[in-house]
Amino acid sequence: MVGVNAYTEAEPSPLSGGESSIMTVDPAVERDQIERLQAGAPHAMVPTVKAALDELVSAAREDRNIMPASIACAQAGITTGEWTDVLRAVFGEYRAPTGVARALASATAAGRGAPRGRDGCRGDWAGA
């Protein structure tokens, strides 16, 4: 027979409840936490946060080991985004060479314009 499922038994879903179910946060608790976070001092103005970020900048600029400063940042509650923003400001951001710009420049110089994709489009989505 085609289309008949011989396996009718299944494990209970972890979404359906019980001790192993996925935890959901009470909306009132979520609202309370958001209000407390918004009422607090701006994160970057907290002295421990500022000191940890300043030490990270110093360590990065002076070519020292940034691990102790990074640990201090984590202990001060600095987010990964804040940490990476500081390091990008000091070191810049690496862009791996893909060859795409070189291919486009080569095609343009040869008078062919932007290379066409398999569908015949030039990939010029801004004008579409």
C-alpha atoms as a printed R data frame, in Angstrom:
    type eleno elety resid chain resno      x      y       z
1   ATOM     1    CA   MET     A     1  0.000  0.000   0.000
2   ATOM     2    CA   VAL     A     2  1.214  3.445  -0.795
3   ATOM     3    CA   GLY     A     3  0.823  6.268   1.712
4   ATOM     4    CA   VAL     A     4  0.016  4.186   4.781
5   ATOM     5    CA   ASN     A     5  2.155  4.930   7.827
6   ATOM     6    CA   ALA     A     6  2.905  1.696   9.634
7   ATOM     7    CA   TYR     A     7  4.541  3.567  12.535
8   ATOM     8    CA   THR     A     8  1.777  5.108  14.609
9   ATOM     9    CA   GLU     A     9  3.564  5.360  17.957
10  ATOM    10    CA   ALA     A    10  5.766  8.366  18.734
11  ATOM    11    CA   GLU     A    11  7.771  9.802  21.591
12  ATOM    12    CA   PRO     A    12  6.068 12.568  23.585
13  ATOM    13    CA   SER     A    13  6.929 16.044  22.339
14  ATOM    14    CA   PRO     A    14  9.147 18.167  24.616
15  ATOM    15    CA   LEU     A    15  6.951 21.110  23.620
16  ATOM    16    CA   SER     A    16  3.793 19.644  25.109
17  ATOM    17    CA   GLY     A    17  4.608 20.015  28.809
18  ATOM    18    CA   GLY     A    18  5.968 18.076  31.703
19  ATOM    19    CA   GLU     A    19  9.350 18.191  33.410
20  ATOM    20    CA   SER     A    20 11.325 17.970  30.167
21  ATOM    21    CA   SER     A    21  9.311 20.643  28.352
22  ATOM    22    CA   ILE     A    22 10.843 23.797  26.963
23  ATOM    23    CA   MET     A    23 10.626 26.660  29.441
24  ATOM    24    CA   THR     A    24  8.524 29.660  28.523
25  ATOM    25    CA   VAL     A    25  8.837 32.950  30.371
26  ATOM    26    CA   ASP     A    26  5.790 34.519  31.963
27  ATOM    27    CA   PRO     A    27  5.004 37.747  30.039
28  ATOM    28    CA   ALA     A    28  4.765 39.697  33.331
29  ATOM    29    CA   VAL     A    29  8.276 38.569  34.334
30  ATOM    30    CA   GLU     A    30  9.602 39.506  30.889
31  ATOM    31    CA   ARG     A    31  7.994 42.967  31.088
32  ATOM    32    CA   ASP     A    32  9.413 43.515  34.595
33  ATOM    33    CA   GLN     A    33 12.952 42.596  33.480
34  ATOM    34    CA   ILE     A    34 12.782 44.918  30.454
35  ATOM    35    CA   GLU     A    35 11.590 47.790  32.668
36  ATOM    36    CA   ARG     A    36 14.421 47.194  35.155
37  ATOM    37    CA   LEU     A    37 17.000 47.145  32.379
38  ATOM    38    CA   GLN     A    38 15.648 50.335  30.831
39  ATOM    39    CA   ALA     A    39 15.543 52.099  34.206
40  ATOM    40    CA   GLY     A    40 19.161 51.248  35.017
41  ATOM    41    CA   ALA     A    41 22.183 53.407  34.278
42  ATOM    42    CA   PRO     A    42 23.458 53.300  30.705
43  ATOM    43    CA   HIS     A    43 25.624 50.210  30.417
44  ATOM    44    CA   ALA     A    44 28.723 52.020  29.131
45  ATOM    45    CA   MET     A    45 28.625 54.510  32.026
46  ATOM    46    CA   VAL     A    46 29.021 51.860  34.730
47  ATOM    47    CA   PRO     A    47 32.598 52.325  36.083
48  ATOM    48    CA   THR     A    48 33.544 48.640  35.857
49  ATOM    49    CA   VAL     A    49 32.347 48.439  32.250
50  ATOM    50    CA   LYS     A    50 34.236 51.579  31.239
51  ATOM    51    CA   ALA     A    51 37.413 50.415  32.990
52  ATOM    52    CA   ALA     A    52 37.228 46.972  31.355
53  ATOM    53    CA   LEU     A    53 36.700 48.451  27.883
54  ATOM    54    CA   ASP     A    54 39.520 50.961  28.397
55  ATOM    55    CA   GLU     A    55 41.882 48.160  29.441
56  ATOM    56    CA   LEU     A    56 40.890 46.129  26.377
57  ATOM    57    CA   VAL     A    57 41.646 49.112  24.114
58  ATOM    58    CA   SER     A    58 45.023 49.637  25.822
59  ATOM    59    CA   ALA     A    59 45.988 45.972  25.594
60  ATOM    60    CA   ALA     A    60 45.031 45.804  21.914
61  ATOM    61    CA   ARG     A    61 46.848 49.027  20.972
62  ATOM    62    CA   GLU     A    62 49.976 48.079  22.903
63  ATOM    63    CA   ASP     A    63 50.082 44.603  21.320
64  ATOM    64    CA   ARG     A    64 49.707 42.925  24.730
65  ATOM    65    CA   ASN     A    65 47.836 39.723  25.468
66  ATOM    66    CA   ILE     A    66 44.143 40.683  25.314
67  ATOM    67    CA   MET     A    67 42.923 37.585  27.190
68  ATOM    68    CA   PRO     A    68 43.068 39.100  30.729
69  ATOM    69    CA   ALA     A    69 41.273 42.232  29.500
70  ATOM    70    CA   SER     A    70 38.729 40.084  27.652
71  ATOM    71    CA   ILE     A    71 38.021 38.092  30.807
72  ATOM    72    CA   ALA     A    72 37.566 41.349  32.745
73  ATOM    73    CA   CYS     A    73 35.129 42.479  30.039
74  ATOM    74    CA   ALA     A    74 33.112 39.271  30.392
75  ATOM    75    CA   GLN     A    75 33.036 39.643  34.177
76  ATOM    76    CA   ALA     A    76 31.825 43.257  33.809
77  ATOM    77    CA   GLY     A    77 28.926 42.072  31.651
78  ATOM    78    CA   ILE     A    78 30.171 43.428  28.344
79  ATOM    79    CA   THR     A    79 28.441 41.825  25.363
80  ATOM    80    CA   THR     A    80 30.222 40.061  22.527
81  ATOM    81    CA   GLY     A    81 29.139 42.886  20.225
82  ATOM    82    CA   GLU     A    82 30.681 45.538  22.466
83  ATOM    83    CA   TRP     A    83 33.875 43.492  22.750
84  ATOM    84    CA   THR     A    84 34.176 43.037  18.985
85  ATOM    85    CA   ASP     A    85 33.379 46.715  18.322
86  ATOM    86    CA   VAL     A    86 36.414 47.688  20.421
87  ATOM    87    CA   LEU     A    87 38.679 45.218  18.633
88  ATOM    88    CA   ARG     A    88 37.418 46.302  15.192
89  ATOM    89    CA   ALA     A    89 38.118 49.924  16.112
90  ATOM    90    CA   VAL     A    90 41.723 49.038  16.982
91  ATOM    91    CA   PHE     A    91 42.549 46.373  14.379
92  ATOM    92    CA   GLY     A    92 40.041 47.006  11.603
93  ATOM    93    CA   GLU     A    93 38.010 44.309   9.899
94  ATOM    94    CA   TYR     A    94 39.471 41.598   7.675
95  ATOM    95    CA   ARG     A    95 37.803 40.957   4.343
96  ATOM    96    CA   ALA     A    96 38.983 37.799   2.645
97  ATOM    97    CA   PRO     A    97 39.893 38.248  -1.004
98  ATOM    98    CA   THR     A    98 37.185 36.602  -3.078
99  ATOM    99    CA   GLY     A    99 38.229 37.657  -6.542
100 ATOM   100    CA   VAL     A   100 34.758 39.055  -7.242
101 ATOM   101    CA   ALA     A   101 35.902 42.666  -7.439
102 ATOM   102    CA   ARG     A   102 38.811 41.695  -9.677
103 ATOM   103    CA   ALA     A   103 36.486 39.796 -12.067
104 ATOM   104    CA   LEU     A   104 34.080 42.740 -12.210
105 ATOM   105    CA   ALA     A   105 36.914 45.221 -12.835
106 ATOM   106    CA   SER     A   106 38.357 42.966 -15.546
107 ATOM   107    CA   ALA     A   107 35.004 42.601 -17.318
108 ATOM   108    CA   THR     A   108 34.312 46.313 -17.077
109 ATOM   109    CA   ALA     A   109 37.758 47.195 -18.436
110 ATOM   110    CA   ALA     A   110 37.196 44.824 -21.361
111 ATOM   111    CA   GLY     A   111 33.944 46.637 -22.177
112 ATOM   112    CA   ARG     A   112 31.717 43.722 -21.241
113 ATOM   113    CA   GLY     A   113 30.135 45.373 -18.190
114 ATOM   114    CA   ALA     A   114 29.144 43.324 -15.206
115 ATOM   115    CA   PRO     A   115 29.395 39.559 -15.701
116 ATOM   116    CA   ARG     A   116 26.078 37.832 -16.348
117 ATOM   117    CA   GLY     A   117 24.760 35.046 -14.183
118 ATOM   118    CA   ARG     A   118 23.415 31.749 -15.492
119 ATOM   119    CA   ASP     A   119 19.985 33.347 -15.802
120 ATOM   120    CA   GLY     A   120 21.362 36.065 -18.097
121 ATOM   121    CA   CYS     A   121 20.960 38.825 -15.509
122 ATOM   122    CA   ARG     A   122 23.783 41.187 -14.735
123 ATOM   123    CA   GLY     A   123 22.947 41.178 -11.026
124 ATOM   124    CA   ASP     A   124 22.097 44.881 -11.121
125 ATOM   125    CA   TRP     A   125 19.270 44.634  -8.568
126 ATOM   126    CA   ALA     A   126 19.238 48.326  -7.702
127 ATOM   127    CA   GLY     A   127 17.678 49.182 -11.067
128 ATOM   128    CA   ALA     A   128 15.171 46.324 -11.049
